[in-house]
Structures are given as structure tokens and as C-alpha cells.
Amino acid sequence: MDILITDSTPASQTVSASRVTLNLPRPPRAFYRHGWQSWSLAAWTDLSPLPIQKPDIFHVLQTDAAYAREPLPHGSWVGAAEMDDGRIVLLGALGMDAHVRLDGSQLEGWYESGEGEWFIHFGAEQNAFPAYTQALGERFGFAAAKPAPRVWCSWYSLYAAIDEPILHAVFDGLGNLPFDVLQVDDGWQVSLGDWEANNKFPSGMAALADKIKSTGRKAGLWLAPLLAAKSSRLFREHPDWFLKDEAGKFASAGFNWGEWMYALDTTHPAAQEWLAALMKQVRAWGFDYLKLDFLYAGALRGKRHTEAPREAAYRLGLKVLREAMGADAYFLACGAPIVPSLGLCDALRVGPDVAGEWESHRDAVLLQNPTTPGTRNAIRTTVNRLWLSPLVQTDPDVAYFAAKGNSLTVEQRLLLQDLALVCGFKATSDLPQWMTPTERDTLRAFLTAALDATRLDRVRFRLDDRTVDFSPALSLPPAPRGAQTVTAALLGWLGNQPAALKLLKALDDSMLKKKRKSLDRL
Ligand code: 9PG
């Protein structure tokens, strides 16, 4: 379907088509790109092709691998063009498996299979996104009106160096800080796929949940149910539950934790039963807040037990998870394809991981990768995803309060805290033992604050009587230049070598071991 955009185009319209082309009066000056899953980039950029982020081995884990090399400005489900006069043309799918790209003065949208609805808006940006959000909400549902729980999460201070004594010391140290949930992250499980307590948790998971509940909070747990490690028992015992590629080989869900991951086939009845039983088990242990991560694995391309478009297959898996965990569990989806998760989870991570540093020069400049852990990356993509807020609670990832253990400036920590206030989703990983009394007071004030947030424009928000400007985080790093390009190419190559990644993981593990030792003084 071809549509001409002129001054007499209605502000909003909805059409059904497998392909739609919007003919703009002239090429726009900027394009809004929307990445596929939580960690993928969302940003306003100029029209030049986005650099292909490195290393390629991470495309499956950080982007939609099928489009990671697309030379034209591209968006998953939605894209928007900013015209010279400041008005924008937004093209957004109201269904799944849809893409948008800009080719000169043509804004094109297509469904990977079949046809579906498209929402088109021509007008002011502050009307375009809310109108699209409304149309999506009518199809997928809206976010609950109740406030998001306030969470302490173990990841960004302890990483995988968690064990029973450390977590107990932290839970005790949090005293009466007003958290609603204490969430145990990655590091408790035997393996990816084998979701049982490992030997660092000799009392078991029910005992850990009990410990949390004894402090008056809900217990939260991290799992990555839609993928499994090659070495896991699950994969060895049930290879038939896993996605294959066209050549009949197991489809890779990425390289992480020092090894290859495979993707569970969410259309396989036995795999579905296993997923449901896992959710019931976790609830029976006493966990009522579930952070389900690396969910993109359910929506990869491949051959499935029952043929289905990939995002429909994912949504089927998500329904199984949601039904089995129960409507009363709080479900945070992470590493999750955005639109297919709507209506089935309570909250959605809408950016990459934060980190104790603002930006890694290696990742940002040399590897041109805006999806790796880093506070600037997290703020950039989250701010550009805030139009999702009426549909799902938006998790910007944790904020930092302690100066210890990170290299962020006071201003950078504040920006992250303010973003959490704008999102209405408040979390931290800070160790009570690392906070000064003043930092602890700031955290308490943050957790109890009930501020009114209003968006002023693309980058500025009003928080009660203050204006917050997120622009320090929003631009994209420059391309490597001169001698840097050689280092960049070498790093890009090295980053694709599983042996090099294994070595990095070993170094990481030994650092974590040291960290664990130093924590004994807590
Ligand atoms: C636990 C973590 C934390 C975190 C999640 C997720 O390779 N990667 O690109 C990559 C991105 C994110 C990531 C891990 C790897 O973090 O977002 O909060 O739960 O898993 O492993």
C-alpha cells in the first residue's frame, strides 16, 4: 500500500497491509530508531547508516540479528521521521513481526509474514507517540495503575559473587529501608537450564525466600527460562526441545557465561510443560517477583515443533510462563522483544544494563556498541522508550547512591536516580555496608518520593519544581578515527573468538572471587 504524506493527510490513520510505503514530501532530517529487545538501541539519529555494532558474535544477544547489518535506518515495529519543520511522521505496527525503515524519502513498513495493522501519525511529536501508544494499548492492554515495587537487586554490586552468607548480611543491613522486594539475581543456579540451588546455597531456595520474607519484603528471583547452556543437563537430556536453524543445526542463542547457549522451542508441548512446572516450583519456593531474562531466545528465527511466526511463538511461551506463575506474581521481562511482551508482563526493562562507569571507550567508540552495560547507554535507550509507559511499567535498571564501588560522578548518579523517578520504577543494588549515612538518607528519600513527572520535550522532564535534562546521555559516540581504527578492527575480531571470550570470563571470575573475599568483612 502506498500513501502520500501531504498537508491534507489526516493526523492519525490506521490501515491494514503486509507492506506500506509512506511517501514523504522530502527526505527527513532525523530518524527515530527503535531496537528490537530491551538492550537494543532506541535513539533519534541522523540518516547515515548506523555502524554495525561489534563484536558480531553478540548480535543475537543484543540486537535483532536478522537486521543487525541492515544498511538503511531501521526500527522494529516502529520508526519516525522528523521533517524540516519539526513535524514528525510516525509509522508503527499494531501487530508483531513488523519492521520499519527509511529509504530516502520513503518510510516503509512490512510484516515478516502475513498482513497486519499499521498506525500512521503526521504531526507534533508530543501527539504522535501517545497516539501510537493508545492504539497499541487497545490491542495489547495497558499497565496496571498501582505503583511498581521498590527493589533491591543483587546484580550490580555483587554480580555472580552471591552466596548465602553475603546475601543474609545484605538483607540484614538494609534494616528498615522501604524496599518492597529483595531480588536475587544470576549466580544461584546450578547452570543455565538447571534451575536448582547450587552449592553456594546449601540451605536451598525456599530457605532463601523465607529469609527475605522474614524481613517483611517479597522475595524476587532472576531466571533465564527460554535458553540453556550447551553443557546443561536440560539440553543434554532434551535436545529435541531446542530450536534448530535451516541447516538442521541447533540455533545459537548467543555466547555468554563462557559458553554457547541454545534456545528453547516454546511451541514444543513438553518444553511448555517444563516451563510451567519451573514457574510453579519457583512460586512454591516462595518467590513472588520474577525477573525473567534473556527472553529474546524465544523469538529467534528457526525451525519449531509447530510452525509459527517467531514472535507469535515467543508470545505463546510467555503466556505459558504467565499462566503458570499466576496473575498475582510480579513479572519483570528483561532482554525481551518489546511489542510481543506487552500485556503479559508487569514491567519491561527498556534499556541495556547500567554499570559503575558512565561509558566504556572500548565498547562505545572502538566497538561502536551502544548496547553493552554502561550508564550512558542505559539512560539513552530508556529515555527514548518512555512512550511505552502507559502500556507497561518501564524499568530503567538500578540507580546508584553510594560513591564507593563505581566511578560515576554525583551528577551522573543523580541523572540515573531522576530517570527512575520519571519511570516510577525504583531499584538499586547498593550494599548497605558501602553507603555513608548521608547516602542512605538520599536512598530513603528516593524510595519514599512521590513526584509528578511531566515530559517537556524529547530530552527534558519536569520533576515537581525541577527540570531534568537527559541530553548528556543521548548523543551517540563518534566513530573511531586514525590509529583507533586499527585497534577497533583488532578488538572486533578478538571479540568474535570464543577462546578470547572464555579467557575474559576466566579473568572476570577471578576478579569476582577476590571481590567475594573482600566482602567477608561486611
Ligand atoms: C545477569 C544479568 C543481569 C542484568 C540483565 C542481564 O552479553 N550481553 O550483551 C549481556 C547483556 C546484558 C546482560 C548480560 C549480558 O545482563 O540485563 O540485569 O540480570 O543479565 O547475568
mmCIF file of N, CA and C and ligand atoms in Angstrom, residues 39 58 61-62 155-156 185-186 222 256-257 291 293-294 334 349 353 371 373 397, ligand 1:
data_model
loop_
_atom_site.group_PDB
_atom_site.id
_atom_site.type_symbol
_atom_site.label_atom_id
_atom_site.label_comp_id
_atom_site.label_asym_id
_atom_site.label_seq_id
_atom_site.Cartn_x
_atom_site.Cartn_y
_atom_site.Cartn_z
ATOM 1 N N TRP A 39 17.695 -4.494 25.419
ATOM 2 C CA TRP A 39 19.058 -3.947 25.387
ATOM 3 C C TRP A 39 19.394 -3.229 24.078
ATOM 4 N N PHE A 58 27.876 -11.119 19.272
ATOM 5 C CA PHE A 58 26.842 -10.679 20.215
ATOM 6 C C PHE A 58 25.570 -10.170 19.554
ATOM 7 N N LEU A 61 22.425 -11.656 20.780
ATOM 8 C CA LEU A 61 22.156 -11.359 22.180
ATOM 9 C C LEU A 61 21.763 -9.895 22.425
ATOM 10 N N GLN A 62 22.143 -9.016 21.514
ATOM 11 C CA GLN A 62 21.971 -7.584 21.785
ATOM 12 C C GLN A 62 21.057 -6.862 20.808
ATOM 13 N N TRP A 155 22.447 -7.834 41.493
ATOM 14 C CA TRP A 155 23.389 -7.919 40.381
ATOM 15 C C TRP A 155 24.493 -6.863 40.361
ATOM 16 N N TYR A 156 24.140 -5.581 40.466
ATOM 17 C CA TYR A 156 25.108 -4.529 40.128
ATOM 18 C C TYR A 156 26.118 -4.199 41.230
ATOM 19 N N ASP A 185 19.667 -12.183 41.988
ATOM 20 C CA ASP A 185 19.937 -12.233 40.550
ATOM 21 C C ASP A 185 20.797 -13.451 40.201
ATOM 22 N N ASP A 186 21.316 -13.467 38.998
ATOM 23 C CA ASP A 186 22.154 -14.531 38.450
ATOM 24 C C ASP A 186 23.243 -14.979 39.444
ATOM 25 N N TRP A 222 15.791 -14.101 39.810
ATOM 26 C CA TRP A 222 16.167 -13.996 38.385
ATOM 27 C C TRP A 222 16.253 -15.394 37.790
ATOM 28 N N ASN A 256 27.528 -16.624 26.095
ATOM 29 C CA ASN A 256 27.572 -15.875 27.357
ATOM 30 C C ASN A 256 27.909 -16.875 28.456
ATOM 31 N N TRP A 257 28.295 -16.398 29.611
ATOM 32 C CA TRP A 257 28.711 -17.277 30.722
ATOM 33 C C TRP A 257 29.801 -18.244 30.246
ATOM 34 N N LYS A 291 12.139 -11.952 37.780
ATOM 35 C CA LYS A 291 12.829 -11.244 36.695
ATOM 36 C C LYS A 291 13.236 -12.307 35.688
ATOM 37 N N ASP A 293 14.768 -13.278 32.255
ATOM 38 C CA ASP A 293 15.780 -12.583 31.460
ATOM 39 C C ASP A 293 16.132 -13.375 30.195
ATOM 40 N N PHE A 294 16.843 -12.721 29.293
ATOM 41 C CA PHE A 294 17.299 -13.355 28.036
ATOM 42 C C PHE A 294 16.107 -13.954 27.280
ATOM 43 N N CYS A 334 12.991 -9.086 30.804
ATOM 44 C CA CYS A 334 14.284 -8.448 30.527
ATOM 45 C C CYS A 334 14.911 -9.130 29.320
ATOM 46 N N ARG A 349 12.163 -4.231 31.082
ATOM 47 C CA ARG A 349 13.421 -3.473 31.042
ATOM 48 C C ARG A 349 13.465 -2.817 29.679
ATOM 49 N N ASP A 353 21.950 -2.694 30.359
ATOM 50 C CA ASP A 353 22.354 -2.631 31.772
ATOM 51 C C ASP A 353 23.084 -1.325 32.090
ATOM 52 N N THR A 371 24.895 -1.068 23.202
ATOM 53 C CA THR A 371 24.023 -1.980 23.959
ATOM 54 C C THR A 371 24.724 -2.653 25.130
ATOM 55 N N PRO A 373 26.720 -2.998 28.868
ATOM 56 C CA PRO A 373 26.487 -2.342 30.150
ATOM 57 C C PRO A 373 27.219 -1.009 30.255
ATOM 58 N N ASP A 397 16.497 0.065 34.938
ATOM 59 C CA ASP A 397 17.608 -0.584 35.632
ATOM 60 C C ASP A 397 17.951 0.198 36.908
HETATM 61 C C1 9PG B 1 22.711 -11.464 34.787
HETATM 62 C C2 9PG B 1 22.417 -10.161 34.073
HETATM 63 C C3 9PG B 1 21.542 -9.213 34.915
HETATM 64 C C4 9PG B 1 21.156 -7.998 34.089
HETATM 65 C C5 9PG B 1 20.497 -8.424 32.786
HETATM 66 C C6 9PG B 1 21.423 -9.365 32.022
HETATM 67 O O1 9PG B 1 26.237 -10.015 26.730
HETATM 68 N N1 9PG B 1 25.348 -9.134 26.867
HETATM 69 O O2 9PG B 1 25.125 -8.308 25.972
HETATM 70 C C7 9PG B 1 24.617 -9.060 28.088
HETATM 71 C C8 9PG B 1 23.702 -8.039 28.257
HETATM 72 C C9 9PG B 1 23.014 -7.939 29.458
HETATM 73 C C10 9PG B 1 23.233 -8.841 30.464
HETATM 74 C C11 9PG B 1 24.148 -9.858 30.300
HETATM 75 C C12 9PG B 1 24.828 -9.979 29.104
HETATM 76 O O3 9PG B 1 22.586 -8.656 31.668
HETATM 77 O O4 9PG B 1 20.165 -7.327 31.990
HETATM 78 O O5 9PG B 1 20.278 -7.157 34.812
HETATM 79 O O6 9PG B 1 20.368 -9.873 35.344
HETATM 80 O O7 9PG B 1 21.784 -10.475 32.838
HETATM 81 O O8 9PG B 1 23.523 -12.291 34.015
#
